[in-house]
PDB file of C-alpha atoms in Angstrom:
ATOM      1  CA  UNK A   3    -193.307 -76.920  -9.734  1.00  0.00           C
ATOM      2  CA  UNK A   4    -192.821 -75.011 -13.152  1.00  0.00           C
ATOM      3  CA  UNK A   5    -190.388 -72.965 -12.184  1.00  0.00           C
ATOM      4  CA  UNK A   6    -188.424 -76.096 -10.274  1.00  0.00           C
ATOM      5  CA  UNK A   7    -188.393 -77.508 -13.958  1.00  0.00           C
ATOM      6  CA  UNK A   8    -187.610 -74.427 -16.047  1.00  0.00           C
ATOM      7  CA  UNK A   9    -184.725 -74.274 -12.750  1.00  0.00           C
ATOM      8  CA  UNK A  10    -183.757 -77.462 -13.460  1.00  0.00           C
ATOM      9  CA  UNK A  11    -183.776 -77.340 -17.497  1.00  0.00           C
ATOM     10  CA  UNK A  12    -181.467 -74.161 -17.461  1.00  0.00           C
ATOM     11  CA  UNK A  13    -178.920 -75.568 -15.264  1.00  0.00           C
ATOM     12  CA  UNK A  14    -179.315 -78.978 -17.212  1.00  0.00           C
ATOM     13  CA  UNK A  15    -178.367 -76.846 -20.273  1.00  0.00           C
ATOM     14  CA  UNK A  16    -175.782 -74.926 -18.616  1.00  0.00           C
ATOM     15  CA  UNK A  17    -174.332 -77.735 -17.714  1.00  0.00           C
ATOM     16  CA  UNK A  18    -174.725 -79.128 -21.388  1.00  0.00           C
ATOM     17  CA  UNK A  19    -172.684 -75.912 -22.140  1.00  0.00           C
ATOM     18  CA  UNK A  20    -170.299 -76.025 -19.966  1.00  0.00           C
ATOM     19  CA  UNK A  21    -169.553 -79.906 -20.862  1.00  0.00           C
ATOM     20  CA  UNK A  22    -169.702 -79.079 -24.630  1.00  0.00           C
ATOM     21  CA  UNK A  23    -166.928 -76.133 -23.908  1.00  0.00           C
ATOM     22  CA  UNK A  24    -164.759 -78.218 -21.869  1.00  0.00           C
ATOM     23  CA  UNK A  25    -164.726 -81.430 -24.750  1.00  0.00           C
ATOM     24  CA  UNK A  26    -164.069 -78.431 -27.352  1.00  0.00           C
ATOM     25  CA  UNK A  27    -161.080 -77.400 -24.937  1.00  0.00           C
ATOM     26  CA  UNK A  28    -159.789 -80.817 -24.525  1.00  0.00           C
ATOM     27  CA  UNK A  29    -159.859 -81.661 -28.081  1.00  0.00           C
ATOM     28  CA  UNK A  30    -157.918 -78.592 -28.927  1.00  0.00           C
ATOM     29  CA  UNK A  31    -155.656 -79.340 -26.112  1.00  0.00           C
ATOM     30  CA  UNK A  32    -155.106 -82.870 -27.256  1.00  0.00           C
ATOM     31  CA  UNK A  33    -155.125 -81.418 -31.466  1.00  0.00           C
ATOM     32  CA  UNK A  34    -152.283 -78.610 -29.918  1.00  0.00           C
ATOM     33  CA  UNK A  35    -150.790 -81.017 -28.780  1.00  0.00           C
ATOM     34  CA  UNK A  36    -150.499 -83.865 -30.815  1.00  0.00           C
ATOM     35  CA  UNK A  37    -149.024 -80.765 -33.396  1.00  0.00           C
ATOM     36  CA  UNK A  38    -146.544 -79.849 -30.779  1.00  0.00           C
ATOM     37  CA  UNK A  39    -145.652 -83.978 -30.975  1.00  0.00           C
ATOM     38  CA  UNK A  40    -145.395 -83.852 -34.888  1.00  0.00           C
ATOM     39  CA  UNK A  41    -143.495 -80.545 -34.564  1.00  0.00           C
ATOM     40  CA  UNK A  42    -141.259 -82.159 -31.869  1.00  0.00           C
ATOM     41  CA  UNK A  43    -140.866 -85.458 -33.793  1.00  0.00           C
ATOM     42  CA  UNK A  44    -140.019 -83.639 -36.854  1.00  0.00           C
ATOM     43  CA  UNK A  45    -137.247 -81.435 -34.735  1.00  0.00           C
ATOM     44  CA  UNK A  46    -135.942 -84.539 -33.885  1.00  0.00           C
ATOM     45  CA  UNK A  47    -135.688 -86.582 -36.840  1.00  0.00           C
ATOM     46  CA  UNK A  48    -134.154 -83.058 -38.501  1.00  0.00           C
ATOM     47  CA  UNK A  49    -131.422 -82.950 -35.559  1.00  0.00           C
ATOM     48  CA  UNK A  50    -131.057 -86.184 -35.972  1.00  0.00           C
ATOM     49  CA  UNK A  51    -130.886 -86.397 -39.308  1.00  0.00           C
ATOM     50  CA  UNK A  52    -128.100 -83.204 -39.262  1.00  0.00           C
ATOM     51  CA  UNK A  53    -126.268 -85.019 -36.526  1.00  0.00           C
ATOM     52  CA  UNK A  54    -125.667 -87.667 -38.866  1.00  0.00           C
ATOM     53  CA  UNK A  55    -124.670 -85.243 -41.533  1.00  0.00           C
ATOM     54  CA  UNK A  56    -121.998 -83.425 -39.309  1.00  0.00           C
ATOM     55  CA  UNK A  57    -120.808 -87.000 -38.436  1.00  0.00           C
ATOM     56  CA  UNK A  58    -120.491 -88.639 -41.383  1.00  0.00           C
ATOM     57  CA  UNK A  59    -118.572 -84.878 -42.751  1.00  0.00           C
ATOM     58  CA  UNK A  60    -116.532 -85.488 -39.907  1.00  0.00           C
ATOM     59  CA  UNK A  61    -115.737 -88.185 -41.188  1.00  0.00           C
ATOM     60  CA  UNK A  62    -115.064 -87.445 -44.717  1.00  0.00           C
ATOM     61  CA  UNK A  63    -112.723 -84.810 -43.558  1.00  0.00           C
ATOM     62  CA  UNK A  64    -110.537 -86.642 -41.056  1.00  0.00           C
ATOM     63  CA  UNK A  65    -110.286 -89.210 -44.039  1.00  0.00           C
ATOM     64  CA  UNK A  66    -109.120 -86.134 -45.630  1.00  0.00           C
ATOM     65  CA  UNK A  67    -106.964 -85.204 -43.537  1.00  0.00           C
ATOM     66  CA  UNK A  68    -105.404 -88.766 -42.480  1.00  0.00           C
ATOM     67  CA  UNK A  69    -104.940 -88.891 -46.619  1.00  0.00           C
ATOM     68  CA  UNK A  70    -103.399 -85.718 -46.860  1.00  0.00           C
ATOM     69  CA  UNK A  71    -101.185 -86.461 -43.873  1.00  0.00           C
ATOM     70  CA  UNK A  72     -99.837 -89.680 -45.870  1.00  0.00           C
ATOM     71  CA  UNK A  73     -99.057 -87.428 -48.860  1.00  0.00           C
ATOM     72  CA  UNK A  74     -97.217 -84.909 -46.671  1.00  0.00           C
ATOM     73  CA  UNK A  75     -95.021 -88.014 -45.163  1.00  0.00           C
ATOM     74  CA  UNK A  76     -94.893 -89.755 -48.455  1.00  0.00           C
ATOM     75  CA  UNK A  77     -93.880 -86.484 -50.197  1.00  0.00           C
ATOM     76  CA  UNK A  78     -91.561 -85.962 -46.805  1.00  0.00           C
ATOM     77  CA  UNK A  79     -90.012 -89.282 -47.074  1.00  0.00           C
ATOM     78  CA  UNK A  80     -89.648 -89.192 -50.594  1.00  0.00           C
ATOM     79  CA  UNK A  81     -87.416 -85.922 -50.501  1.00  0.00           C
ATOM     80  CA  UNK A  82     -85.292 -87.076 -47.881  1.00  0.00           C
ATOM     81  CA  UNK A  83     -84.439 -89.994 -50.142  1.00  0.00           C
ATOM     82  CA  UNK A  84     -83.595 -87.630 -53.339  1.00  0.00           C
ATOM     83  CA  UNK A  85     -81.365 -86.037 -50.895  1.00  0.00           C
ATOM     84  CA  UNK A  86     -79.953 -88.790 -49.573  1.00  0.00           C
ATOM     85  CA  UNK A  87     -79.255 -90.352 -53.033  1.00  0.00           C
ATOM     86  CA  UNK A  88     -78.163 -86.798 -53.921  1.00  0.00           C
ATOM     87  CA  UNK A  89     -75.658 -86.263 -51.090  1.00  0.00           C
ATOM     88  CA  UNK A  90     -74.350 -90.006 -52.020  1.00  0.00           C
ATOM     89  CA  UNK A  91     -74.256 -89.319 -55.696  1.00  0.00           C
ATOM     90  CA  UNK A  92     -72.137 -86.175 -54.959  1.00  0.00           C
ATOM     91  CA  UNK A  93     -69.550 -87.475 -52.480  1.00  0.00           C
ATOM     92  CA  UNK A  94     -69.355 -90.465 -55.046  1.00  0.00           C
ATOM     93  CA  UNK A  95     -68.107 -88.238 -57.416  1.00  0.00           C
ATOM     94  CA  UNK A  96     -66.393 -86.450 -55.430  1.00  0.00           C
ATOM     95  CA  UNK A  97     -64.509 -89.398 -54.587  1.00  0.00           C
ATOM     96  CA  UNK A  98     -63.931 -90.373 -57.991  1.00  0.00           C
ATOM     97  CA  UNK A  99     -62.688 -86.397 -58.825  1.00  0.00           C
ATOM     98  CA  UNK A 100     -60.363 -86.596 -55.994  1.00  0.00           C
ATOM     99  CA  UNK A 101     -59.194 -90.333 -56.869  1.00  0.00           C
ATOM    100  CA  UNK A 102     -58.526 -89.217 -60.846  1.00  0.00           C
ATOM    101  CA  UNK A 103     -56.437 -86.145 -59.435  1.00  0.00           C
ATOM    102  CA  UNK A 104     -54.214 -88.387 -57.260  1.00  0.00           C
ATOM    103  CA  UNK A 105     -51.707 -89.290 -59.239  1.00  0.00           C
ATOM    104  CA  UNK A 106     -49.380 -92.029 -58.457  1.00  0.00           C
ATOM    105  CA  UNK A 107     -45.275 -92.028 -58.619  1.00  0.00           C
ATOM    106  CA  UNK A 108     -44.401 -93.462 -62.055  1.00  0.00           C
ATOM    107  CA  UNK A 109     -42.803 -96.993 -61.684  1.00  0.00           C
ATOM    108  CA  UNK A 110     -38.880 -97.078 -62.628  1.00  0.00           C
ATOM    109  CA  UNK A 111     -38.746 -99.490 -65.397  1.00  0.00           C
ATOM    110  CA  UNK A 112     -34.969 -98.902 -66.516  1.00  0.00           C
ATOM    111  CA  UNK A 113     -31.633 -97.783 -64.128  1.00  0.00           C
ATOM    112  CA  UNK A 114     -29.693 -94.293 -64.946  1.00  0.00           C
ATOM    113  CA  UNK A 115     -29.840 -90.976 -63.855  1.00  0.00           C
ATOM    114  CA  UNK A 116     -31.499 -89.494 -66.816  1.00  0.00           C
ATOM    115  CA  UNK A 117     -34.903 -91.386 -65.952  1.00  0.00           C
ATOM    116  CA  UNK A 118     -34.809 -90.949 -62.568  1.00  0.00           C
ATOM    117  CA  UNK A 119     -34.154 -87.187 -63.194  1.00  0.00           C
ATOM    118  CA  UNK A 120     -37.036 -87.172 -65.653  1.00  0.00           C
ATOM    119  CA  UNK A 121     -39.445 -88.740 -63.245  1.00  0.00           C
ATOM    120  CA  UNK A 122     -38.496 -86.348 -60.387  1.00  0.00           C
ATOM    121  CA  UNK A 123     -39.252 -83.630 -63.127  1.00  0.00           C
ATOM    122  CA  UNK A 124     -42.540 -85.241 -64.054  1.00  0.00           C
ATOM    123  CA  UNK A 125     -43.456 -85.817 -59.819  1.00  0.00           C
ATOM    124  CA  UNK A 126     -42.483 -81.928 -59.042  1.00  0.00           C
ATOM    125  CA  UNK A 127     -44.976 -80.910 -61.958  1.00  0.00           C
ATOM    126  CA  UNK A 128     -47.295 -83.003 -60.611  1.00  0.00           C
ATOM    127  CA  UNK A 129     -47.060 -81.794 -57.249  1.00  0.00           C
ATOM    128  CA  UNK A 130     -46.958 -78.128 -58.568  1.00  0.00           C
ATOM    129  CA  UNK A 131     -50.345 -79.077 -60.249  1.00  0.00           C
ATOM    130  CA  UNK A 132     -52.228 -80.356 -57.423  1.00  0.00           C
ATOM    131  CA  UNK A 133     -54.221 -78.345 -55.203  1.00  0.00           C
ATOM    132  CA  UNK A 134     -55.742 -79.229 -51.699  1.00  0.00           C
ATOM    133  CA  UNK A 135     -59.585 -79.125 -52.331  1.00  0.00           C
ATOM    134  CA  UNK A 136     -61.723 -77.961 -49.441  1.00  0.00           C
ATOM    135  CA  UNK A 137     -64.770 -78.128 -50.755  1.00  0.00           C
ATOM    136  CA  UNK A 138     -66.704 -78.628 -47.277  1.00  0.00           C
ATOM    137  CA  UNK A 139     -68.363 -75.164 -47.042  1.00  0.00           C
ATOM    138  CA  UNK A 140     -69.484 -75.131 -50.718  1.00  0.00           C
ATOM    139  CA  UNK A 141     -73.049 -75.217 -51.842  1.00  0.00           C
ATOM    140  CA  UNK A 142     -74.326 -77.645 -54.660  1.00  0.00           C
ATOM    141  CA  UNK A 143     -74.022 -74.675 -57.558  1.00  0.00           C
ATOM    142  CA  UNK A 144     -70.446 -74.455 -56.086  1.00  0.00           C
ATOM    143  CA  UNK A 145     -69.363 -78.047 -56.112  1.00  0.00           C
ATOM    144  CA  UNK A 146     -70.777 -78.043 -59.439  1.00  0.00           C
ATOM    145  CA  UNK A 147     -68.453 -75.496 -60.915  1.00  0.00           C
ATOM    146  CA  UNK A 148     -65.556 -77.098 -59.475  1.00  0.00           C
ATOM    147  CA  UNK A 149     -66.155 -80.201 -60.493  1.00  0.00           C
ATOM    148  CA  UNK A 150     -66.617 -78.801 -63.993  1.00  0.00           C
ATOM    149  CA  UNK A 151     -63.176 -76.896 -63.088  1.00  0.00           C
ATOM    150  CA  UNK A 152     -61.483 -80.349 -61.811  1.00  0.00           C
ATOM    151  CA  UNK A 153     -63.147 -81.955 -64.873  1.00  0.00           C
ATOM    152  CA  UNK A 154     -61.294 -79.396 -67.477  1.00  0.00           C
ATOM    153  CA  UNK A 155     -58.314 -79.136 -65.563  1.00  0.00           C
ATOM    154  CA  UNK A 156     -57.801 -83.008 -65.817  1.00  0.00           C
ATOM    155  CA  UNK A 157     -59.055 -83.406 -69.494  1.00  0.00           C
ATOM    156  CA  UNK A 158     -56.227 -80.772 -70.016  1.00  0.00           C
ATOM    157  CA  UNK A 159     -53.669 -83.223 -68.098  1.00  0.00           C
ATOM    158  CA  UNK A 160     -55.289 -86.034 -69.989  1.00  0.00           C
ATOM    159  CA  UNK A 161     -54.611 -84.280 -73.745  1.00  0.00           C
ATOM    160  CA  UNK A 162     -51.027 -83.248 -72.283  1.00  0.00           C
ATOM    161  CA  UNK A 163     -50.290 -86.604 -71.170  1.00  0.00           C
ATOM    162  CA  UNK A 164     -50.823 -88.061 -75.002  1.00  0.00           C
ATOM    163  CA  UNK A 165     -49.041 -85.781 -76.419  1.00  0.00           C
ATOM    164  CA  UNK A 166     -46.261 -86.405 -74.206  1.00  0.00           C
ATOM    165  CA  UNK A 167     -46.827 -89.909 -74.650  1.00  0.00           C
ATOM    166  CA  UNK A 168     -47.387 -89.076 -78.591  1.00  0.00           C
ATOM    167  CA  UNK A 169     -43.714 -87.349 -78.435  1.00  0.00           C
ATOM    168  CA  UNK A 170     -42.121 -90.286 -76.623  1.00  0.00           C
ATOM    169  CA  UNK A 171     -43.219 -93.024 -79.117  1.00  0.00           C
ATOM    170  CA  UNK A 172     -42.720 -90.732 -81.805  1.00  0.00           C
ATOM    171  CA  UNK A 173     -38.695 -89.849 -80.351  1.00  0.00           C
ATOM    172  CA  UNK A 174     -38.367 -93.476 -80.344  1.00  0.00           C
ATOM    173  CA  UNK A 175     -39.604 -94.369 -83.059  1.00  0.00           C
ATOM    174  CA  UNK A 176     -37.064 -91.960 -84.854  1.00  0.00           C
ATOM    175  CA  UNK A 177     -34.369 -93.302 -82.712  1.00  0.00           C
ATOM    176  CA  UNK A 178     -34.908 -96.421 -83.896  1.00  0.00           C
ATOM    177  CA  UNK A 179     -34.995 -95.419 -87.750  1.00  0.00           C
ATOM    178  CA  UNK A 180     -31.408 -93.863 -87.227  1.00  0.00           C
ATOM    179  CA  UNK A 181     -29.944 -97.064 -85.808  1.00  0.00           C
ATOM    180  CA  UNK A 182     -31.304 -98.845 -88.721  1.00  0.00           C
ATOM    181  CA  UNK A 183     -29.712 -96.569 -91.044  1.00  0.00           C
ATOM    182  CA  UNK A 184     -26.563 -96.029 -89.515  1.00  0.00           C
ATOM    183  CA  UNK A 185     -26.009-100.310 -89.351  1.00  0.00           C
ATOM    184  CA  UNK A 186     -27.577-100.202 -93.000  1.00  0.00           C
ATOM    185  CA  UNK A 187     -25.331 -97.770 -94.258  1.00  0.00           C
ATOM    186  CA  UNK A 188     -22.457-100.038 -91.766  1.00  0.00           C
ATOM    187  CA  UNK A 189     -23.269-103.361 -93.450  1.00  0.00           C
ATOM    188  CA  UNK A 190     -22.914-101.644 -97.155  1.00  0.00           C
ATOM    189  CA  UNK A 191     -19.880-100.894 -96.114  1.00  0.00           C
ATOM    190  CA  UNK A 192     -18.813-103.744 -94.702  1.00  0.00           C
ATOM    191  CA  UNK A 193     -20.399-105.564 -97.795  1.00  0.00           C
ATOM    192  CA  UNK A 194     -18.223-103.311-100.495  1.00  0.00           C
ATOM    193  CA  UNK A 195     -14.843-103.903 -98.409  1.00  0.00           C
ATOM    194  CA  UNK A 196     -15.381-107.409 -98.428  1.00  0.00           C
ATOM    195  CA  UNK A 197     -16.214-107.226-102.158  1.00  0.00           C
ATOM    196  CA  UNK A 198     -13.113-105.067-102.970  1.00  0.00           C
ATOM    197  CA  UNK A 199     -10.776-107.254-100.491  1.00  0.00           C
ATOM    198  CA  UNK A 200     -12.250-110.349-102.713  1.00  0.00           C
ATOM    199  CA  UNK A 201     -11.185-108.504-105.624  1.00  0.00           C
ATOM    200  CA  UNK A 202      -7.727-107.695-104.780  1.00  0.00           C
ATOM    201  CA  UNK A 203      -6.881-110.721-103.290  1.00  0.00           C
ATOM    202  CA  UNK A 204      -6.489-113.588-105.723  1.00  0.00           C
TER     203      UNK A 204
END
């Protein structure tokens, strides 16, 4: 009967043990595990929190680069326009180079040979003088020096052209102060016959 009961006691206690070592187990379990939650929770919330990050950078940059796109086409469209206004700006003055080197036939204002030899004089200079541009193949620092060449070349015409002009006006002018003299000088002595005809005759 004793040893029934001290039987009976050490299983009893044994089994105490065993129950005691299997609650310590399943608390650590449950403790090793409820870390590997916070661990796992934590993971998450950091890839989470990362994946966020890389989007919103994502985002920041293709803002970026839309922006930097529009400065590129802005900047694009901006120098096509310069060049546009430039190319205009040229052939406009080209145009007007070409237009003040074109001169016109002189219109016959009086009858005779002697004019109309002058102006064939004045047309054979002329065409003498100008030049067939072909300025198509020539680059802008090019077109510049010609146009600075066209632009002395018709100040030169233009300075010619008044004195010319200044020669004329100043040929007729003299012209003019000869006739006045020679009928002056003509009516004095027209005046002093009369005068001495007057005196003779009574």
């Amino acid at each position: 009967m004793l040893q029934r009961k001290v039987k009976e006691d050490i299983h009893r206690k044994r089994m105490e043990k065993d129950l005691t070592e299997l609650q310590t187990l399943i608390e650590a379990h449950f403790e090793k595990r409820k870390i590997e939650e916070e661990e796992l929770l934590n993971l998450t919330d950091r890839i989470e929190k990362r994946r966020s990050e890389r989007a919103e950078q994502m985002k920041i940059r293709a803002e970026r680069d839309r922006e930097r796109q529009n400065k590129l086409a802005e900047e694009k469209a901006r120098k096509e326009e310069e060049e546009a206004k430039k190319k205009s700006d040229e052939d406009a003055r080209k145009k007007l180079i070409l237009s003040n080197l074109s001169f016109s036939g002189y219109k016959q204002t009086e009858p005779g040979t002697k004019r109309q030899t002058e102006r064939e004089k004045k047309r054979k200079i002329l065409n003498d003088r100008r030049k067939e541009l072909n300025i198509d193949h020539l680059r802008e620092d090019k077109l510049r020096e010609k146009a600075k060449e066209l632009w002395e070349s018709l100040r030169q015409l233009e300075a010619e052209k008044f004195e010319l002009q200044y020669k004329y006006t100043k040929q007729k002018y003299d012209e003019m102060g000869w006739k006045k003299v020679a009928l002056a000088t003509v009516t004095m002595e027209l005046v002093n016959a009369n005068v001495t005809l007057t005196g003779i005759i009574p």
